[in-house]
Tab-separated table of C-alpha atoms in Angstrom:
chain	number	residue	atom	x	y	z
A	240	UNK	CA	22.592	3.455	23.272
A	241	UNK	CA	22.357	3.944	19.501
A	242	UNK	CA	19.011	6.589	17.886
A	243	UNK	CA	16.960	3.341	16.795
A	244	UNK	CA	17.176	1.062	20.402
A	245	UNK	CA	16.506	4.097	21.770
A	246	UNK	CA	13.349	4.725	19.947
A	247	UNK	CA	12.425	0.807	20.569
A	248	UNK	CA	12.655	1.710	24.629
A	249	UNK	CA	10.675	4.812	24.170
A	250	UNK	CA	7.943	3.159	21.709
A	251	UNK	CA	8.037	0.540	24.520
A	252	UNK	CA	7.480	2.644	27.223
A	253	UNK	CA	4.751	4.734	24.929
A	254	UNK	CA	2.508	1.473	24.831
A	255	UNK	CA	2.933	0.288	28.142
A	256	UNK	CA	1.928	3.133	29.551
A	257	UNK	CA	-1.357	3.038	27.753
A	258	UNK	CA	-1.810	-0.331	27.870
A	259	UNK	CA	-1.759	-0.223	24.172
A	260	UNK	CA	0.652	-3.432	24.251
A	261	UNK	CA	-2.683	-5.374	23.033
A	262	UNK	CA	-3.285	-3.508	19.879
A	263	UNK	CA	0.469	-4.386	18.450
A	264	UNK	CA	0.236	-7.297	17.372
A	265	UNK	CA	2.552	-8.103	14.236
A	266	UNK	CA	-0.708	-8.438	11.648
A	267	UNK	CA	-1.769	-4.945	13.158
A	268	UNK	CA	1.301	-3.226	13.033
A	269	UNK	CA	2.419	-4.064	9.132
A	270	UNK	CA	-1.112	-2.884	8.444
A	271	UNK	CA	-0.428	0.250	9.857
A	272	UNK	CA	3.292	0.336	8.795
A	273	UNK	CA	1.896	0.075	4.906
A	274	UNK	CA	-1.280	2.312	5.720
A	275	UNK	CA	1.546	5.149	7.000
A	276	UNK	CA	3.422	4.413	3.818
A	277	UNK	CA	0.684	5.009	1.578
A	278	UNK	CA	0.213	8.468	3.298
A	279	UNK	CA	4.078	9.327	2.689
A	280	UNK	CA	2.953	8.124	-0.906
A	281	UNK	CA	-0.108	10.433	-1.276
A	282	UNK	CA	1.525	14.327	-1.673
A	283	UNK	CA	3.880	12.456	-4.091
A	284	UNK	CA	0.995	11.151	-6.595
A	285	UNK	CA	0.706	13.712	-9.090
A	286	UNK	CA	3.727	15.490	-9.309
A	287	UNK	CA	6.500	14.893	-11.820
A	288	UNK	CA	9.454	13.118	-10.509
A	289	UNK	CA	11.122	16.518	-10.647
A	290	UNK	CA	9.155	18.388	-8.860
A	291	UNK	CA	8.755	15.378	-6.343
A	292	UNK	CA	12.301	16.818	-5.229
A	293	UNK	CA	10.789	20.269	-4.577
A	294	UNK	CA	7.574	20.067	-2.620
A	295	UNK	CA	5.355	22.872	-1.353
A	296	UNK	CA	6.245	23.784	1.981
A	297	UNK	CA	3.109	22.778	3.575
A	298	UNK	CA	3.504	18.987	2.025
A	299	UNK	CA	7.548	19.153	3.301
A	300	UNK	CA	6.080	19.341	7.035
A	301	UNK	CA	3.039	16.597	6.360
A	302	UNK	CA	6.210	14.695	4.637
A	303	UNK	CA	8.332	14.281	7.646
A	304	UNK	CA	5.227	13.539	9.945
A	305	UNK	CA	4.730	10.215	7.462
A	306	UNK	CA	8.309	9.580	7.256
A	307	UNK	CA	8.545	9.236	11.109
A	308	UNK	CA	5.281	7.377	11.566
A	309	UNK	CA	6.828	4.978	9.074
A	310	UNK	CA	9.934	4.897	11.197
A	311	UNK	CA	7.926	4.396	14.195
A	312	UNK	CA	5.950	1.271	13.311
A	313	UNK	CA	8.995	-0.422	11.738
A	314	UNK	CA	10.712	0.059	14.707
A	315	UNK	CA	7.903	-1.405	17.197
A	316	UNK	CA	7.213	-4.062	14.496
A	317	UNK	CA	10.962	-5.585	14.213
A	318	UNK	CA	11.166	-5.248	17.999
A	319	UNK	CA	7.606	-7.676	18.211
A	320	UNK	CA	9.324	-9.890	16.017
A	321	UNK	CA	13.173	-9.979	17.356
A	322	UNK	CA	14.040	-8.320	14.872
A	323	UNK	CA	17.777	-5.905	14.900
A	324	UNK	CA	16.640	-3.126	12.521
A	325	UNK	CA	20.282	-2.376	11.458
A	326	UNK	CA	21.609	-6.132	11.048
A	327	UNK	CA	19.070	-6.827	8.655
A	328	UNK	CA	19.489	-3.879	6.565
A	329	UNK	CA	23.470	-3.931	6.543
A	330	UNK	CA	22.756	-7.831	5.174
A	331	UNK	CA	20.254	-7.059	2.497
A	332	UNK	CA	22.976	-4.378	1.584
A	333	UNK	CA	25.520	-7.114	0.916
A	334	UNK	CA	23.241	-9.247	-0.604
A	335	UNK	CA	22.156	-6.266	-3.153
A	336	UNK	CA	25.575	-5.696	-3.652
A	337	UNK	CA	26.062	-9.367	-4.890
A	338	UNK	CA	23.238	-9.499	-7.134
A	339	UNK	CA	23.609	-6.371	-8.809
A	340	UNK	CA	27.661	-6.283	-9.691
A	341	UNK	CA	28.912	-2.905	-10.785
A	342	UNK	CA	29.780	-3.628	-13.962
A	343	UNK	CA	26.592	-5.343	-15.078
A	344	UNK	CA	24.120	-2.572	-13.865
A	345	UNK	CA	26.291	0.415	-13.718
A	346	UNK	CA	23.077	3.038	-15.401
A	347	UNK	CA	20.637	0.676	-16.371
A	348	UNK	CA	17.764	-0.035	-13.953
A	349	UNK	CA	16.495	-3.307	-12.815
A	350	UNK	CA	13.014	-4.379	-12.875
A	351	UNK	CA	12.259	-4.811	-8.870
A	352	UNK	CA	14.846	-2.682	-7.246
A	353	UNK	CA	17.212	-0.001	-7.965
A	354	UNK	CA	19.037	-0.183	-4.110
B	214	UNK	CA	28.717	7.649	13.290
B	215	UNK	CA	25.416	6.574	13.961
B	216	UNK	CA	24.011	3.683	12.318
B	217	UNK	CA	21.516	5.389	10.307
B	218	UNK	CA	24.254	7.941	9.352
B	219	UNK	CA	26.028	4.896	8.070
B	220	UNK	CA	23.334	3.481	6.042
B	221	UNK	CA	22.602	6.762	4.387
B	222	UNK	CA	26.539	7.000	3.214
B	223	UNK	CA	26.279	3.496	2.340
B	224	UNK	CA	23.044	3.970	0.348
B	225	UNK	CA	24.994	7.171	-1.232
B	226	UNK	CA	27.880	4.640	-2.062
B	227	UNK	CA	26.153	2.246	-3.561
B	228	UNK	CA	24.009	4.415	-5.834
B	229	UNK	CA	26.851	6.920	-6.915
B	230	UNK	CA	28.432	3.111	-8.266
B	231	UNK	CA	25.810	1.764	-10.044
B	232	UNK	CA	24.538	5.434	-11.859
B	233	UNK	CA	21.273	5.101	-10.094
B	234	UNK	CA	21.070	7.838	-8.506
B	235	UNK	CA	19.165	9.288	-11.760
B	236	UNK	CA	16.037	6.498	-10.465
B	237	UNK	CA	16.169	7.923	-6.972
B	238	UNK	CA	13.190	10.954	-7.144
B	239	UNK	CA	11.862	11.445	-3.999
B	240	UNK	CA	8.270	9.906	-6.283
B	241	UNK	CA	10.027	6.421	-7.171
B	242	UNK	CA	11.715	6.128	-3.788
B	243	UNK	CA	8.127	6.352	-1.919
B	244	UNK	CA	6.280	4.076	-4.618
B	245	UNK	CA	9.497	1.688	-3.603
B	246	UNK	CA	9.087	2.157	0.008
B	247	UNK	CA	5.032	1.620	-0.327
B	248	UNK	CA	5.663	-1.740	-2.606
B	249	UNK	CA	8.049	-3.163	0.228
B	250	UNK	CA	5.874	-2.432	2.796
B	251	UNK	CA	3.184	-4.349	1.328
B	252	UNK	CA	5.497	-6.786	0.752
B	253	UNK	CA	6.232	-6.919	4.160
B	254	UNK	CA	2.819	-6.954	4.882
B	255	UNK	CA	1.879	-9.999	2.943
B	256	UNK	CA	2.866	-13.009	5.015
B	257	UNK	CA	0.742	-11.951	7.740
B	258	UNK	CA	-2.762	-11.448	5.576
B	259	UNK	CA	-4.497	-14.769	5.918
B	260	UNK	CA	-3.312	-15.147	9.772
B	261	UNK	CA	-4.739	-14.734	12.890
B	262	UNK	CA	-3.144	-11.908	15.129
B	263	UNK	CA	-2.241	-14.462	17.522
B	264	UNK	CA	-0.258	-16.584	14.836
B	265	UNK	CA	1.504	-13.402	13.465
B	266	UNK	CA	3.767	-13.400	16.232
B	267	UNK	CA	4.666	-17.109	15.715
B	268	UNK	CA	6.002	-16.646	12.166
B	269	UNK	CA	7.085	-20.408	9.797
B	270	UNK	CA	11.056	-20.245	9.932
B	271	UNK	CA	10.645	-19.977	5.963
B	272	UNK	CA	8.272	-16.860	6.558
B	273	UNK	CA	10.307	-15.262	9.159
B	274	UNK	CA	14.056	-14.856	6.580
B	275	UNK	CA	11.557	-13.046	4.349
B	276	UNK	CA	10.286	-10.293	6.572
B	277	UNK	CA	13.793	-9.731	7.528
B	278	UNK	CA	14.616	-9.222	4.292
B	279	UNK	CA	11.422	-6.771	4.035
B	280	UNK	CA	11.668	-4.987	6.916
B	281	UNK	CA	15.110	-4.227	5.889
B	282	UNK	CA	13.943	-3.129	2.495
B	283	UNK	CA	11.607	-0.840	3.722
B	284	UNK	CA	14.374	0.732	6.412
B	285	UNK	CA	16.775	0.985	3.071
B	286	UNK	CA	14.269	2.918	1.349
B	287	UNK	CA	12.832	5.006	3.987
B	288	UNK	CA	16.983	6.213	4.640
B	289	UNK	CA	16.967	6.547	0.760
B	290	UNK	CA	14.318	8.852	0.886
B	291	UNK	CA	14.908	10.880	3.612
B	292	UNK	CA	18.022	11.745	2.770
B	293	UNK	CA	17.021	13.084	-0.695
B	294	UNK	CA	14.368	15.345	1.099
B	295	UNK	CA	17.205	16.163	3.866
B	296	UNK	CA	14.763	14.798	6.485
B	297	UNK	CA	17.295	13.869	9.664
B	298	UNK	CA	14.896	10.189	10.220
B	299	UNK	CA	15.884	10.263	13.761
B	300	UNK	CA	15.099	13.694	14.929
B	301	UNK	CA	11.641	13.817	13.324
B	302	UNK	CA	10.727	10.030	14.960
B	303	UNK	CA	11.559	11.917	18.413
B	304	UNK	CA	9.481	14.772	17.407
B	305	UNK	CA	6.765	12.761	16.019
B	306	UNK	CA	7.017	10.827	19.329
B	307	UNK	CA	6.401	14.016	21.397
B	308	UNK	CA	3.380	14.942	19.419
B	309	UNK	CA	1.847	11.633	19.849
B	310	UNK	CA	2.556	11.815	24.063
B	311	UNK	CA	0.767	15.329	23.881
B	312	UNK	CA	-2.405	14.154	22.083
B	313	UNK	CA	-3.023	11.039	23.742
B	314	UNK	CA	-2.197	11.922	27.192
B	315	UNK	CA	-2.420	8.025	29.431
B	316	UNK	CA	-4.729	9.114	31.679
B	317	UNK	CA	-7.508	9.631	28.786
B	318	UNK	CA	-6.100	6.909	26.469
B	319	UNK	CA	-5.010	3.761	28.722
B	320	UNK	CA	-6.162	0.947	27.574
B	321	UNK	CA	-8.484	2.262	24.605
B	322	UNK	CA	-7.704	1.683	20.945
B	323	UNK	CA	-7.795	4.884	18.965
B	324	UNK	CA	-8.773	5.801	15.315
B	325	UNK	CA	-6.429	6.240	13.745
B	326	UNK	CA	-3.115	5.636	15.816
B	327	UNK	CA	-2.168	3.200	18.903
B	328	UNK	CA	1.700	4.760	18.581
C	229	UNK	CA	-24.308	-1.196	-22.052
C	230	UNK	CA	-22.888	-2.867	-18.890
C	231	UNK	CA	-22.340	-1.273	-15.607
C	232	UNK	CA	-18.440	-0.870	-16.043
C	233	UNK	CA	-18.222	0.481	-19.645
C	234	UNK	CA	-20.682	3.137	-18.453
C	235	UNK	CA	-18.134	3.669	-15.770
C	236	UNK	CA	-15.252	3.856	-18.242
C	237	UNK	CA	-17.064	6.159	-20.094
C	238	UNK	CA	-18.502	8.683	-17.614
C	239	UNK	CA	-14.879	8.713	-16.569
C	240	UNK	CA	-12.921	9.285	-20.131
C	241	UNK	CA	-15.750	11.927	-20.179
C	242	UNK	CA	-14.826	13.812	-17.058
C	243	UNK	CA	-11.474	13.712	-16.959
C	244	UNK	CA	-11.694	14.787	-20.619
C	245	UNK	CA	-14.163	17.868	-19.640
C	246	UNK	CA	-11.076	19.071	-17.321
C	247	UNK	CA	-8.264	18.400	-19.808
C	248	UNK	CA	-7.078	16.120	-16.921
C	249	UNK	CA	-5.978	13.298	-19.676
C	250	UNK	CA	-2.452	14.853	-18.696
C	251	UNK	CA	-2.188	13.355	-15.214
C	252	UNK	CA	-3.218	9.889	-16.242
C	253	UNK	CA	-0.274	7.842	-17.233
C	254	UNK	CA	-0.761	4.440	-16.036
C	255	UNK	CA	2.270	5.051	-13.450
C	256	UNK	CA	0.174	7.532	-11.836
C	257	UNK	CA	-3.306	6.165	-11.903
C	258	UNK	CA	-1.400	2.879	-10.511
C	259	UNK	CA	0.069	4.946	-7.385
C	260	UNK	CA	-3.694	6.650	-6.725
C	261	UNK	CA	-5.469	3.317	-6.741
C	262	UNK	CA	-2.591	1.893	-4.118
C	263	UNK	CA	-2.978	4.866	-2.054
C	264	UNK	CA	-6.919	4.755	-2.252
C	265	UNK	CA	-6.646	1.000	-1.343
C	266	UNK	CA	-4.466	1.795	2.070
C	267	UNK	CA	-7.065	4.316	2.997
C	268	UNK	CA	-9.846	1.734	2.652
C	269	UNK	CA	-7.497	-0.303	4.813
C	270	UNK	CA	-7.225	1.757	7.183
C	271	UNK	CA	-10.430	1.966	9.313
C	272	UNK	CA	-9.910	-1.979	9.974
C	273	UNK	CA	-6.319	-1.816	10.899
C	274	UNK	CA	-6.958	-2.072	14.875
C	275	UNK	CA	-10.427	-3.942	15.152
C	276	UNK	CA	-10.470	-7.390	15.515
C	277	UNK	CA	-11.723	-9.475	12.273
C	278	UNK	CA	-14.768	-10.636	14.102
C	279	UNK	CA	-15.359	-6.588	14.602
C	280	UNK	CA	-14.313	-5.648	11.355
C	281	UNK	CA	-17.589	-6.683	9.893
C	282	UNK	CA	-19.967	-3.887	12.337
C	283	UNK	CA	-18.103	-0.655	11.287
C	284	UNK	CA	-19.333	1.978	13.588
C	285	UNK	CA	-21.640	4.021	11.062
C	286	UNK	CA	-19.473	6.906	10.448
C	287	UNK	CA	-16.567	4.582	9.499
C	288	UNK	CA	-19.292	2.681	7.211
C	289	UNK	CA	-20.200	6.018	5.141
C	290	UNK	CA	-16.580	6.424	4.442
C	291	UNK	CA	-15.609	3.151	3.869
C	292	UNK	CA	-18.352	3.283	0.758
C	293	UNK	CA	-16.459	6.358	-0.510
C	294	UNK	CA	-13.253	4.538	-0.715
C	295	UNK	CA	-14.840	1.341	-2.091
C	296	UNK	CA	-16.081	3.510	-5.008
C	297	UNK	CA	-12.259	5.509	-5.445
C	298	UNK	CA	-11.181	2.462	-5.619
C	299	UNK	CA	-13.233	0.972	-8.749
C	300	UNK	CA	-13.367	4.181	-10.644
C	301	UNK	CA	-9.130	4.504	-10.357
C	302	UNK	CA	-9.154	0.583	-11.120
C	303	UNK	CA	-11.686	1.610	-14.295
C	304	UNK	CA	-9.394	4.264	-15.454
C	305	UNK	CA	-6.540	2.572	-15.457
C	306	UNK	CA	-7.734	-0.475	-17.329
C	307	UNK	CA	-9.176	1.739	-19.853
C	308	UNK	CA	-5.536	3.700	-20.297
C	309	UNK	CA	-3.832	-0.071	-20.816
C	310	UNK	CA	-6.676	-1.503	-22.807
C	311	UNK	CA	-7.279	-4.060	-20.446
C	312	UNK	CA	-11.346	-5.646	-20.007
C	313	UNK	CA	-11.815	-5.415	-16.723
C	314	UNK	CA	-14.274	-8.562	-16.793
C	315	UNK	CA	-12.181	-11.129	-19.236
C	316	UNK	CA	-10.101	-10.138	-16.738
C	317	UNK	CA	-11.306	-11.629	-13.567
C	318	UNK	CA	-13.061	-14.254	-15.616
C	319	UNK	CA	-9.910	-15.579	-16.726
C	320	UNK	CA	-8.296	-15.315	-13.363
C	321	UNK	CA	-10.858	-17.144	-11.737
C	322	UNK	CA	-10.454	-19.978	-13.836
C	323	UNK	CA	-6.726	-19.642	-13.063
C	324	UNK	CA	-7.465	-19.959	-9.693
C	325	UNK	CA	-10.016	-22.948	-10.056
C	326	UNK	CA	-7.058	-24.311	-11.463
C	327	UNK	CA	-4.417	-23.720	-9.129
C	328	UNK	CA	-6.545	-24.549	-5.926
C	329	UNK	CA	-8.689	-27.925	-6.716
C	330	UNK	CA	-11.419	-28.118	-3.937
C	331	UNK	CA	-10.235	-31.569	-2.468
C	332	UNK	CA	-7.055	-30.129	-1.849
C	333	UNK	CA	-7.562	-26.697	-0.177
C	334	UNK	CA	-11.101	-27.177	1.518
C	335	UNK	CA	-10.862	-25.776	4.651
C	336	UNK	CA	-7.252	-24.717	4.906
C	337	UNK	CA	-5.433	-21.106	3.847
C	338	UNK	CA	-3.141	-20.625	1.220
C	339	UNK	CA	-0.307	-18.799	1.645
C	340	UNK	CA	-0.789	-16.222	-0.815
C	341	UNK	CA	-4.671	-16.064	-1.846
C	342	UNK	CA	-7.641	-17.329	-0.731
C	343	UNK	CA	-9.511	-16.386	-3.530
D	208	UNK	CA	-27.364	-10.481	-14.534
D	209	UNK	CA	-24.989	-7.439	-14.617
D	210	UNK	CA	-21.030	-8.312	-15.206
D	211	UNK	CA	-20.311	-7.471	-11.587
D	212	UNK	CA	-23.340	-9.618	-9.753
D	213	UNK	CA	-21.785	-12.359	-11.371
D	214	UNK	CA	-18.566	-11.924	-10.267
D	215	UNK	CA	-19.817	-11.722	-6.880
D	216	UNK	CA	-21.893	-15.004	-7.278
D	217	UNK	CA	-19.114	-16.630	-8.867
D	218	UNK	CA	-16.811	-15.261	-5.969
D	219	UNK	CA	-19.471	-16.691	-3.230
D	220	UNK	CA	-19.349	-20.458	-4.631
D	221	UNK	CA	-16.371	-20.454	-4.777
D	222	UNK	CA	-15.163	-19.590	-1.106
D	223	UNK	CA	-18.553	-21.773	-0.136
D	224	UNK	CA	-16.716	-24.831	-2.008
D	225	UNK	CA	-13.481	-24.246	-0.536
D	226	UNK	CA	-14.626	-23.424	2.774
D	227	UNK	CA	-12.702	-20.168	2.844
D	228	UNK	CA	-15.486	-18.321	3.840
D	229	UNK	CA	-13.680	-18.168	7.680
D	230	UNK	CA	-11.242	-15.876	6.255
D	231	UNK	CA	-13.078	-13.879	4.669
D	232	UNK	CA	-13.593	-10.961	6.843
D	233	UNK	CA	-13.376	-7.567	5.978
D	234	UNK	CA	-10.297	-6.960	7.756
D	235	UNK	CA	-8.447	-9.739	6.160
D	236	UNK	CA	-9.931	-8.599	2.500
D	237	UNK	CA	-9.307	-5.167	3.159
D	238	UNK	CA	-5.330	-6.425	3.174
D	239	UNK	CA	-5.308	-8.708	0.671
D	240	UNK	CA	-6.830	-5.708	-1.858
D	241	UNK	CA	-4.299	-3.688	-0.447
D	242	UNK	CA	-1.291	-5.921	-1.309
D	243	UNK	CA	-2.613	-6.512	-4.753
D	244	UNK	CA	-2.746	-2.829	-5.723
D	245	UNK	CA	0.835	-2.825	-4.366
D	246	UNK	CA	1.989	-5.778	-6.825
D	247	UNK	CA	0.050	-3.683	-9.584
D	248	UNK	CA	1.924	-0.522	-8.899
D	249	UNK	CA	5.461	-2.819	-8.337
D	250	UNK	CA	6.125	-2.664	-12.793
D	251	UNK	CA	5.548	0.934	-13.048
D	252	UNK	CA	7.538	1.986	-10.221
D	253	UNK	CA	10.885	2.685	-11.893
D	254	UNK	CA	9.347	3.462	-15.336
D	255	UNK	CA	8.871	7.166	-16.069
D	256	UNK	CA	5.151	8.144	-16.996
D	257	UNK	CA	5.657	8.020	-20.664
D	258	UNK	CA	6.691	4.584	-20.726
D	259	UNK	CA	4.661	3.161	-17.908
D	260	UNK	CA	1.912	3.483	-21.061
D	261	UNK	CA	3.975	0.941	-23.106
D	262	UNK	CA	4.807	-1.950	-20.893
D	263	UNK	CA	6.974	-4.841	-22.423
D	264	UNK	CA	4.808	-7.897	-22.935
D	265	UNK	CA	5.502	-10.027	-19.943
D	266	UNK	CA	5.005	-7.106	-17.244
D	267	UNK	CA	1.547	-6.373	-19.527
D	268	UNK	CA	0.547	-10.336	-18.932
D	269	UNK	CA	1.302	-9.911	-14.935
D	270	UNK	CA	-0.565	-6.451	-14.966
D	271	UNK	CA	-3.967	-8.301	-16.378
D	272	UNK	CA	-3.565	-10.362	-13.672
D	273	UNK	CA	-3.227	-8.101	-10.916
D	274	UNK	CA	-6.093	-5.832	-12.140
D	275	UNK	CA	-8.292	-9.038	-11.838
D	276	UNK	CA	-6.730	-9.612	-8.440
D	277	UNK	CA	-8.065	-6.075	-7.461
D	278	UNK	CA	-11.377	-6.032	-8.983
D	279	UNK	CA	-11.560	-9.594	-7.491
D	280	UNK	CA	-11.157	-8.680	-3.542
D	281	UNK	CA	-13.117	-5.703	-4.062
D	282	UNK	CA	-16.161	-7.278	-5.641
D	283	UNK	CA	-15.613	-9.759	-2.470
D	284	UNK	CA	-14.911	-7.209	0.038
D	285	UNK	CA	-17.887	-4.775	-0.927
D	286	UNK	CA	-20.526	-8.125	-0.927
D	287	UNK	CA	-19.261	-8.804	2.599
D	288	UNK	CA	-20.225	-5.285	3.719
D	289	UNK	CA	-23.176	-5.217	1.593
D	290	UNK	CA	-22.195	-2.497	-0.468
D	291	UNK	CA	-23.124	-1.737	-4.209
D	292	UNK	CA	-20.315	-1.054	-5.547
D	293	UNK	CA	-21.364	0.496	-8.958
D	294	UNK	CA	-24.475	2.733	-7.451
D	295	UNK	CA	-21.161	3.686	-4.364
D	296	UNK	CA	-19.288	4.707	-7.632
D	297	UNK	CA	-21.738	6.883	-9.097
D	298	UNK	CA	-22.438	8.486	-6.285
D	299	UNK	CA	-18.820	9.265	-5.967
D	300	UNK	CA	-18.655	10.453	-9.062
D	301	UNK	CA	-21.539	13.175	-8.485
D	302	UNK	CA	-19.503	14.095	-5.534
D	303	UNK	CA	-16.222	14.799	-7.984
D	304	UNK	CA	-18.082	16.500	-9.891
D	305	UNK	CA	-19.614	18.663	-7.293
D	306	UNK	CA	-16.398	19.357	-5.787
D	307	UNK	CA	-14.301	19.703	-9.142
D	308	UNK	CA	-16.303	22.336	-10.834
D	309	UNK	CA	-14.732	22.412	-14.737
D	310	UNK	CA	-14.440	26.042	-14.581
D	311	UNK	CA	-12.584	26.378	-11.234
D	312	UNK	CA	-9.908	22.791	-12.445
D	313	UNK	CA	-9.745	22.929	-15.763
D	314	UNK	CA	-5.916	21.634	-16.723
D	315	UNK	CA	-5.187	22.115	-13.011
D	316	UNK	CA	-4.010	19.210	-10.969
D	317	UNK	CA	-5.276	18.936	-7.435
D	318	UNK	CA	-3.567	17.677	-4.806
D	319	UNK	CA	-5.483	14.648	-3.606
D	320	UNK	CA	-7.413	13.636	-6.767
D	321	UNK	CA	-7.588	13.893	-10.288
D	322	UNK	CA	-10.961	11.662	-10.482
């Protein structure tokens, strides 16, 4: 079984065993999916983008708490929704690819994404 | 290799051709990440829990498309802050079985997790 | 003078006081009020709307805190881009008189606002 | 009347005339502030801080808007809870200043505010 179906059948089990199966529904879990990303967001706020690559060893640990929790919801939220994780994301890949040819971009960024 | 592990070279690909990897701070990648997620988030405001599992077919290509984003970026990021995703979601996971044990938990929403 | 330009002022005065002019670029001021918003989001994510409007008190005495964090970060920012707050929503009301005539939307949500 | 208590009034007619009152909870306003501070951050996020103070002229048109969109939901979200919201931002603001002594911050950033 691949890491992320994995961690669907564990977040799965995780809920059912608490009955928590009631609290997830799709409205509640992109709330808490952007609520977890705003925390990831938070240590990052006032630093310069260099030092963003260089953080305090206290925020690294608080860091890759958020960065799982993220992982977490998005995982439980496109499994509510019938959604494969890893589908979608190699498609939006091609469709980046598409829209933002080599040559056209190649340094320069773009207004709404850069990926 | 996994399919995360294939994303993130992807994601390394695609950058290193397009010179954006100067864009990519660890601060830009989580405003990114927090932007899609509201994104994401969006469709779902104005509706009831019970209708945010029952998506509009128009609705439901779009948070594809988002939840993808939001996997792209949280890959993106990790792997400039040499977080391995999958190993700190298990850990994560662990912590969160340890603090809200089922016998104390079942069936009661908590604060500020139900994950 | 009104309400918010004593606001605007008090601020420019204390961030002024600890020579913390530095920190405000509009980028940053735009990430804090995001992150401020998600944390006033986040004591609703699991109750029910109809529940949403009896916060237990503690919640209540916090959610205050991060209705204010979120004006006086809104303030600042409008004040660094020179925008007037009030014109502001003024003129986006009428935009939105506009946009949603009250013979045609009585009653039913829009997609994207209901405001 | 003060800038802000019409705002609110003006806010209450029209939801009454729409009958959009229904989705009004705080819950659902809670989001719908939260996305909005998203699509304000969304221009700045690939612009360094120096030039996220000089936006071209069309993102500076969309930013007005979205800074109305915030101050909008707020004014709505703090009359459903029954909050003041420019007596909740002074008192925050006596609070900063309590906590962020000028001697002890002075040209310091701190980690979770700069306010």
């Amino acid at each position: 079984m691949s890491d992320l179906k994995q961690l669907r059948e564990d977040l799965r089990h995780f809920a059912a065993e608490r009955d928590w199966d009631r609290y997830h529904s799709p409205k509640n879990l992109a709330i808490a999916l952007s609520v977890e990303a705003a925390e990831l967001l938070e240590p990052f706020q006032w630093l310069s983008e260099h030092d963003s690559a260089r953080l305090p060893s206290g925020d690294r640990a608080r860091v890759e708490e958020e960065i799982a929790d993220v992982l977490l919801y998005l995982v439980r939220l496109a499994d509510k929704l019938d959604v494969d994780l890893v589908a979608a994301a190699m498609r939006k890949m091609q469709l980046n690819a598409a829209k933002y040819p080599i040559e056209k971009v190649r340094g320069k960024s773009t207004k709404y994404t850069n990926l």
